[in-house]
């Protein structure tokens, strides 16, 4: 008792301390506090600042936008520190540059740096370009709620007017960030002119605009004093109603005032239809599937750091309160997205798994050691988890699927410390050599050093994973952080709490069992193990040939296991798809497709969707983007605002109410939807699933670089053809717009000036006639959004180029047809230009079906085909896996998408594993003062693969990033078993045992704690084996633990015998050659 180590001293200090129960209570209270106050999210909140800079450049072609706006802008952005990617797009009249900062960069600092850079260089903006629009985007901008108001009686415009009031009410709630109304348009006043009437009164369209602007004008005019009072004066008036607009005088014709209402039709409403949003019912709704309602959707995002569950509940409560007061009875409310509910459901489900895992381990201890011992474990696990949860909240982590999985994963590991200490206390109590207190302290101290070493070995193995870079880094970081914290505190609790509870709850065993009876029990148990290990160990100890045969057999198993990966019997994938309750269909029709045609095709797809068994409802969005998710944020789906673009949001019934997983449903419907779309001439169609991890542009992305944009497009289209003709590759698309037909109206300056017109007057006239022109706002107190006043020709007078050319312009001699002053040429729009990190790029995107499994394999299989594409310069294509080309002197294909994330993640995890191995070796060398002994202790690490890879093969699962986490974790976990064996054997050697006896005794005594800890890991991991994403981790832990534990019990003693035996032979009879010592030396 006088030579106690650190563990013994801790146990002695707390075994009768009044602080011990207080620490337990305090820890549990902190844990409960964390559970109820930590914000809940479904996924980890990845901080990756992305900022869009949008620059309108009216009249400029895409080449001009590229050269004058995009290139100079992206060069400036590239100068900003912490910028990782700069993506750019140049189209006709518009450019956008998206700046993505490094993961973890401060959003506020990033925005300030970017804004300062843009504004300090604003003077470089070319003449004609409009002010840049700077819009930061982050994961917190993703709406957690989508509230769809729909009705079969009301129009989309009527629903939007209701939605505007609802949105205003929702905005008043706590922790509400951005809200967006999707569907219809805000109220506006539209003035539709009749060109014949304008000509009859000799009125020019710009003249109308000027008259409206003059009439809708008011200013404060000053003040004056009278009768000891100061009066304010305002002159002019604003439009207050539709009638005010109708009664504006444009001109006087033949002594008669000509009002707006004399030459135009004035309407108040949504104006011309620019989008469709419609709601429909599916099989599982129980309603008429043929009914389709007009709809609008209110998308609601939460503030950073707020609780998604609470925010969603507050909004829904507010909605229920508004029913009948703001929302009429003929309007239905459907929540078409609720990430608060899914976050709560996932958190509750995982907490339930946490409890099941805890109960299972407690039951395991009860069966193997006794019910009193199990009660001790039942206390230590919750206390450890409580501390980990509290510290997780302090780090700023939310309560999400990854943080909770980290705790479930760590249960089987953290209980190991308590099991080892508890089992040894149980053994010492059985021996009855010391008092209860002294026995508990000595037992704790005996296993204290190997427990400390084993704990730090696990932490050293796990912690380097916290330094994985890229988007996957913050996604998986809670696993090594929370697990390491839990391991450290489980070690402390094993030394503090386990002895404290043991002397109070296990004392009854000694009261009714004599030492003789206990000794007989132990002898009976030991006798079985003695016979077993004699049969296993002694033949191997006595024969060098058998030792090498055994090690060769183990090595062969390892090689066979690795070959399962090489032969693709087990496929490698970043992460498998999760089982979600939503899918999305993304439809791109060719450029130039009218809104109505796009809607027709989308409606045809929706008619198929509504008959899918698992579908509850769906929402069609045409011409306007659906509420975006994290995937849509990265892919910029929120910019999908064009008449040829559509999305269909498909909502499935709860995963608890269906047999098929969402990915299976997506696979089942993908081909049918593609056939419908392609038969209607669709340019691109895809069934998009929420990604299981960090989102990418597409699972397969081929980035084509080269010296010439036309050449890039040629190579990209060749790759697209290869993709389309490769089985298993689906959802193929290319980032290239089909040039849209356009008419170029050129003004004849000479003719125009003869009639008193300038070029800009004619240009503006055509612009007003076709696109319309906002002349100002209606000034009312009843509207929540600005009411624009728009002037344009009536739709029936602008259906062809002939209508425009026949429009007459007023002159003193009478109306002159526009066609007589201009010439018309037919041409087409220019192609859009995409850039990445200052280089021109063309993206070819695709996905893979379940038969292929992972995007990695098509890249490898198609390598030669793509390399042999004949390029315009005749040099062929050079393929790159990890980086962009430094020069574009030839054509390159850089593989990106899921491959890039897979490569970065497995690379970083491989480095983390390498660092862990090196640090573990150094740690063990320092502990054992030997270079060989750490190699013996670490020898079982590769043999975990003997269980892990075949386990994936048996379960038909992908080898994923979570599988890799399991493998790395096992490197630390399995060392505990080796350390327990070696430490005990070393101790017995010091006590005078022979080498064979020491190893036999180590196997007999340490087998039970080793098997118990292995069983605890297996039981703890089993509860997550059916999770779609984390089953790889569970498979790795279960199969890897079983295989490596069984092999450890044999491999470690054999290697220890070989190394120590050779050293002892050299020491005992150095004159005999090593090859003869086995027979000639006595040990």
mmCIF file with all atom_site columns, C-alpha atoms in Angstrom, residues 693-797:
data_model
loop_
_atom_site.group_PDB
_atom_site.id
_atom_site.type_symbol
_atom_site.label_atom_id
_atom_site.label_alt_id
_atom_site.label_comp_id
_atom_site.label_asym_id
_atom_site.label_entity_id
_atom_site.label_seq_id
_atom_site.pdbx_PDB_ins_code
_atom_site.Cartn_x
_atom_site.Cartn_y
_atom_site.Cartn_z
_atom_site.occupancy
_atom_site.B_iso_or_equiv
_atom_site.pdbx_formal_charge
_atom_site.auth_seq_id
_atom_site.auth_comp_id
_atom_site.auth_asym_id
_atom_site.auth_atom_id
_atom_site.pdbx_PDB_model_num
ATOM 1   C CA . UNK A 1 693 ? -22.298 13.883 -45.865 1.00 0.00 ? 693 UNK A CA 1
ATOM 2   C CA . UNK A 1 694 ? -20.887 17.114 -47.253 1.00 0.00 ? 694 UNK A CA 1
ATOM 3   C CA . UNK A 1 695 ? -22.533 17.921 -50.601 1.00 0.00 ? 695 UNK A CA 1
ATOM 4   C CA . UNK A 1 696 ? -20.706 18.186 -53.919 1.00 0.00 ? 696 UNK A CA 1
ATOM 5   C CA . UNK A 1 697 ? -21.627 19.456 -57.387 1.00 0.00 ? 697 UNK A CA 1
ATOM 6   C CA . UNK A 1 698 ? -22.388 15.858 -58.385 1.00 0.00 ? 698 UNK A CA 1
ATOM 7   C CA . UNK A 1 699 ? -21.066 12.400 -57.401 1.00 0.00 ? 699 UNK A CA 1
ATOM 8   C CA . UNK A 1 700 ? -19.062 12.285 -60.643 1.00 0.00 ? 700 UNK A CA 1
ATOM 9   C CA . UNK A 1 701 ? -17.617 15.542 -61.964 1.00 0.00 ? 701 UNK A CA 1
ATOM 10  C CA . UNK A 1 702 ? -15.202 15.769 -64.887 1.00 0.00 ? 702 UNK A CA 1
ATOM 11  C CA . UNK A 1 703 ? -13.696 19.256 -65.083 1.00 0.00 ? 703 UNK A CA 1
ATOM 12  C CA . UNK A 1 704 ? -12.390 19.953 -68.589 1.00 0.00 ? 704 UNK A CA 1
ATOM 13  C CA . UNK A 1 705 ? -9.605  22.520 -68.932 1.00 0.00 ? 705 UNK A CA 1
ATOM 14  C CA . UNK A 1 706 ? -7.826  23.584 -72.081 1.00 0.00 ? 706 UNK A CA 1
ATOM 15  C CA . UNK A 1 707 ? -6.409  26.360 -74.233 1.00 0.00 ? 707 UNK A CA 1
ATOM 16  C CA . UNK A 1 708 ? -9.632  26.970 -76.157 1.00 0.00 ? 708 UNK A CA 1
ATOM 17  C CA . UNK A 1 709 ? -13.261 27.093 -74.991 1.00 0.00 ? 709 UNK A CA 1
ATOM 18  C CA . UNK A 1 710 ? -14.558 25.428 -78.155 1.00 0.00 ? 710 UNK A CA 1
ATOM 19  C CA . UNK A 1 711 ? -12.040 22.650 -77.682 1.00 0.00 ? 711 UNK A CA 1
ATOM 20  C CA . UNK A 1 712 ? -13.106 22.268 -74.050 1.00 0.00 ? 712 UNK A CA 1
ATOM 21  C CA . UNK A 1 713 ? -16.726 21.898 -75.157 1.00 0.00 ? 713 UNK A CA 1
ATOM 22  C CA . UNK A 1 714 ? -15.718 19.295 -77.726 1.00 0.00 ? 714 UNK A CA 1
ATOM 23  C CA . UNK A 1 715 ? -13.832 17.210 -75.142 1.00 0.00 ? 715 UNK A CA 1
ATOM 24  C CA . UNK A 1 716 ? -16.651 17.640 -72.626 1.00 0.00 ? 716 UNK A CA 1
ATOM 25  C CA . UNK A 1 717 ? -19.256 16.386 -75.092 1.00 0.00 ? 717 UNK A CA 1
ATOM 26  C CA . UNK A 1 718 ? -17.081 13.384 -75.919 1.00 0.00 ? 718 UNK A CA 1
ATOM 27  C CA . UNK A 1 719 ? -16.893 12.562 -72.186 1.00 0.00 ? 719 UNK A CA 1
ATOM 28  C CA . UNK A 1 720 ? -20.656 13.004 -71.955 1.00 0.00 ? 720 UNK A CA 1
ATOM 29  C CA . UNK A 1 721 ? -21.121 10.448 -74.759 1.00 0.00 ? 721 UNK A CA 1
ATOM 30  C CA . UNK A 1 722 ? -18.805 7.995  -72.954 1.00 0.00 ? 722 UNK A CA 1
ATOM 31  C CA . UNK A 1 723 ? -20.780 8.438  -69.738 1.00 0.00 ? 723 UNK A CA 1
ATOM 32  C CA . UNK A 1 724 ? -24.115 7.920  -71.509 1.00 0.00 ? 724 UNK A CA 1
ATOM 33  C CA . UNK A 1 725 ? -22.869 4.687  -73.080 1.00 0.00 ? 725 UNK A CA 1
ATOM 34  C CA . UNK A 1 726 ? -21.428 3.271  -69.863 1.00 0.00 ? 726 UNK A CA 1
ATOM 35  C CA . UNK A 1 727 ? -23.766 0.962  -67.896 1.00 0.00 ? 727 UNK A CA 1
ATOM 36  C CA . UNK A 1 728 ? -24.327 2.098  -64.344 1.00 0.00 ? 728 UNK A CA 1
ATOM 37  C CA . UNK A 1 729 ? -23.667 5.797  -64.990 1.00 0.00 ? 729 UNK A CA 1
ATOM 38  C CA . UNK A 1 730 ? -26.851 7.846  -64.724 1.00 0.00 ? 730 UNK A CA 1
ATOM 39  C CA . UNK A 1 731 ? -28.080 11.453 -64.556 1.00 0.00 ? 731 UNK A CA 1
ATOM 40  C CA . UNK A 1 732 ? -25.522 12.609 -67.117 1.00 0.00 ? 732 UNK A CA 1
ATOM 41  C CA . UNK A 1 733 ? -25.363 16.323 -67.835 1.00 0.00 ? 733 UNK A CA 1
ATOM 42  C CA . UNK A 1 734 ? -23.074 19.085 -69.034 1.00 0.00 ? 734 UNK A CA 1
ATOM 43  C CA . UNK A 1 735 ? -22.744 22.691 -67.903 1.00 0.00 ? 735 UNK A CA 1
ATOM 44  C CA . UNK A 1 736 ? -23.336 24.158 -71.348 1.00 0.00 ? 736 UNK A CA 1
ATOM 45  C CA . UNK A 1 737 ? -26.313 26.086 -72.625 1.00 0.00 ? 737 UNK A CA 1
ATOM 46  C CA . UNK A 1 738 ? -27.716 25.556 -76.083 1.00 0.00 ? 738 UNK A CA 1
ATOM 47  C CA . UNK A 1 739 ? -27.458 28.943 -77.830 1.00 0.00 ? 739 UNK A CA 1
ATOM 48  C CA . UNK A 1 740 ? -30.936 30.445 -77.926 1.00 0.00 ? 740 UNK A CA 1
ATOM 49  C CA . UNK A 1 741 ? -32.258 31.985 -81.136 1.00 0.00 ? 741 UNK A CA 1
ATOM 50  C CA . UNK A 1 742 ? -32.483 35.763 -81.002 1.00 0.00 ? 742 UNK A CA 1
ATOM 51  C CA . UNK A 1 743 ? -33.352 38.650 -83.262 1.00 0.00 ? 743 UNK A CA 1
ATOM 52  C CA . UNK A 1 744 ? -30.877 41.494 -83.429 1.00 0.00 ? 744 UNK A CA 1
ATOM 53  C CA . UNK A 1 745 ? -32.634 44.785 -84.213 1.00 0.00 ? 745 UNK A CA 1
ATOM 54  C CA . UNK A 1 746 ? -30.164 47.341 -85.564 1.00 0.00 ? 746 UNK A CA 1
ATOM 55  C CA . UNK A 1 747 ? -31.152 51.000 -85.691 1.00 0.00 ? 747 UNK A CA 1
ATOM 56  C CA . UNK A 1 748 ? -30.499 52.874 -88.941 1.00 0.00 ? 748 UNK A CA 1
ATOM 57  C CA . UNK A 1 749 ? -29.117 56.089 -87.456 1.00 0.00 ? 749 UNK A CA 1
ATOM 58  C CA . UNK A 1 750 ? -29.621 58.173 -90.584 1.00 0.00 ? 750 UNK A CA 1
ATOM 59  C CA . UNK A 1 751 ? -33.278 57.219 -91.011 1.00 0.00 ? 751 UNK A CA 1
ATOM 60  C CA . UNK A 1 752 ? -34.007 57.582 -87.316 1.00 0.00 ? 752 UNK A CA 1
ATOM 61  C CA . UNK A 1 753 ? -32.602 61.086 -87.114 1.00 0.00 ? 753 UNK A CA 1
ATOM 62  C CA . UNK A 1 754 ? -34.560 62.184 -90.159 1.00 0.00 ? 754 UNK A CA 1
ATOM 63  C CA . UNK A 1 755 ? -37.681 61.585 -88.086 1.00 0.00 ? 755 UNK A CA 1
ATOM 64  C CA . UNK A 1 756 ? -36.215 63.117 -84.932 1.00 0.00 ? 756 UNK A CA 1
ATOM 65  C CA . UNK A 1 757 ? -35.349 59.894 -83.117 1.00 0.00 ? 757 UNK A CA 1
ATOM 66  C CA . UNK A 1 758 ? -32.096 58.970 -81.475 1.00 0.00 ? 758 UNK A CA 1
ATOM 67  C CA . UNK A 1 759 ? -30.809 55.402 -81.253 1.00 0.00 ? 759 UNK A CA 1
ATOM 68  C CA . UNK A 1 760 ? -31.415 55.148 -77.507 1.00 0.00 ? 760 UNK A CA 1
ATOM 69  C CA . UNK A 1 761 ? -35.035 56.312 -77.893 1.00 0.00 ? 761 UNK A CA 1
ATOM 70  C CA . UNK A 1 762 ? -35.766 53.424 -80.240 1.00 0.00 ? 762 UNK A CA 1
ATOM 71  C CA . UNK A 1 763 ? -33.862 50.920 -78.057 1.00 0.00 ? 763 UNK A CA 1
ATOM 72  C CA . UNK A 1 764 ? -35.818 52.018 -74.973 1.00 0.00 ? 764 UNK A CA 1
ATOM 73  C CA . UNK A 1 765 ? -39.108 51.853 -76.866 1.00 0.00 ? 765 UNK A CA 1
ATOM 74  C CA . UNK A 1 766 ? -38.546 48.235 -77.850 1.00 0.00 ? 766 UNK A CA 1
ATOM 75  C CA . UNK A 1 767 ? -37.400 47.399 -74.317 1.00 0.00 ? 767 UNK A CA 1
ATOM 76  C CA . UNK A 1 768 ? -40.520 48.957 -72.790 1.00 0.00 ? 768 UNK A CA 1
ATOM 77  C CA . UNK A 1 769 ? -42.781 47.254 -75.300 1.00 0.00 ? 769 UNK A CA 1
ATOM 78  C CA . UNK A 1 770 ? -41.419 43.756 -74.770 1.00 0.00 ? 770 UNK A CA 1
ATOM 79  C CA . UNK A 1 771 ? -39.840 43.444 -71.331 1.00 0.00 ? 771 UNK A CA 1
ATOM 80  C CA . UNK A 1 772 ? -41.782 46.205 -69.660 1.00 0.00 ? 772 UNK A CA 1
ATOM 81  C CA . UNK A 1 773 ? -40.456 49.035 -67.552 1.00 0.00 ? 773 UNK A CA 1
ATOM 82  C CA . UNK A 1 774 ? -40.942 49.826 -63.874 1.00 0.00 ? 774 UNK A CA 1
ATOM 83  C CA . UNK A 1 775 ? -41.859 53.489 -63.686 1.00 0.00 ? 775 UNK A CA 1
ATOM 84  C CA . UNK A 1 776 ? -42.225 53.733 -59.916 1.00 0.00 ? 776 UNK A CA 1
ATOM 85  C CA . UNK A 1 777 ? -44.090 52.479 -56.864 1.00 0.00 ? 777 UNK A CA 1
ATOM 86  C CA . UNK A 1 778 ? -47.620 52.666 -55.604 1.00 0.00 ? 778 UNK A CA 1
ATOM 87  C CA . UNK A 1 779 ? -47.559 54.409 -52.216 1.00 0.00 ? 779 UNK A CA 1
ATOM 88  C CA . UNK A 1 780 ? -50.028 52.593 -49.992 1.00 0.00 ? 780 UNK A CA 1
ATOM 89  C CA . UNK A 1 781 ? -50.108 51.766 -46.304 1.00 0.00 ? 781 UNK A CA 1
ATOM 90  C CA . UNK A 1 782 ? -51.858 48.401 -46.719 1.00 0.00 ? 782 UNK A CA 1
ATOM 91  C CA . UNK A 1 783 ? -49.203 46.451 -48.619 1.00 0.00 ? 783 UNK A CA 1
ATOM 92  C CA . UNK A 1 784 ? -46.326 44.657 -46.916 1.00 0.00 ? 784 UNK A CA 1
ATOM 93  C CA . UNK A 1 785 ? -44.186 44.615 -50.066 1.00 0.00 ? 785 UNK A CA 1
ATOM 94  C CA . UNK A 1 786 ? -43.446 47.350 -52.642 1.00 0.00 ? 786 UNK A CA 1
ATOM 95  C CA . UNK A 1 787 ? -46.114 47.625 -55.348 1.00 0.00 ? 787 UNK A CA 1
ATOM 96  C CA . UNK A 1 788 ? -44.402 48.300 -58.676 1.00 0.00 ? 788 UNK A CA 1
ATOM 97  C CA . UNK A 1 789 ? -46.011 50.078 -61.615 1.00 0.00 ? 789 UNK A CA 1
ATOM 98  C CA . UNK A 1 790 ? -45.036 48.348 -64.872 1.00 0.00 ? 790 UNK A CA 1
ATOM 99  C CA . UNK A 1 791 ? -45.569 49.643 -68.408 1.00 0.00 ? 791 UNK A CA 1
ATOM 100 C CA . UNK A 1 792 ? -45.567 47.357 -71.480 1.00 0.00 ? 792 UNK A CA 1
ATOM 101 C CA . UNK A 1 793 ? -47.515 46.475 -74.603 1.00 0.00 ? 793 UNK A CA 1
ATOM 102 C CA . UNK A 1 794 ? -50.498 44.174 -74.251 1.00 0.00 ? 794 UNK A CA 1
ATOM 103 C CA . UNK A 1 795 ? -49.394 40.552 -74.642 1.00 0.00 ? 795 UNK A CA 1
ATOM 104 C CA . UNK A 1 796 ? -51.460 39.990 -77.765 1.00 0.00 ? 796 UNK A CA 1
ATOM 105 C CA . UNK A 1 797 ? -49.465 42.705 -79.573 1.00 0.00 ? 797 UNK A CA 1
#
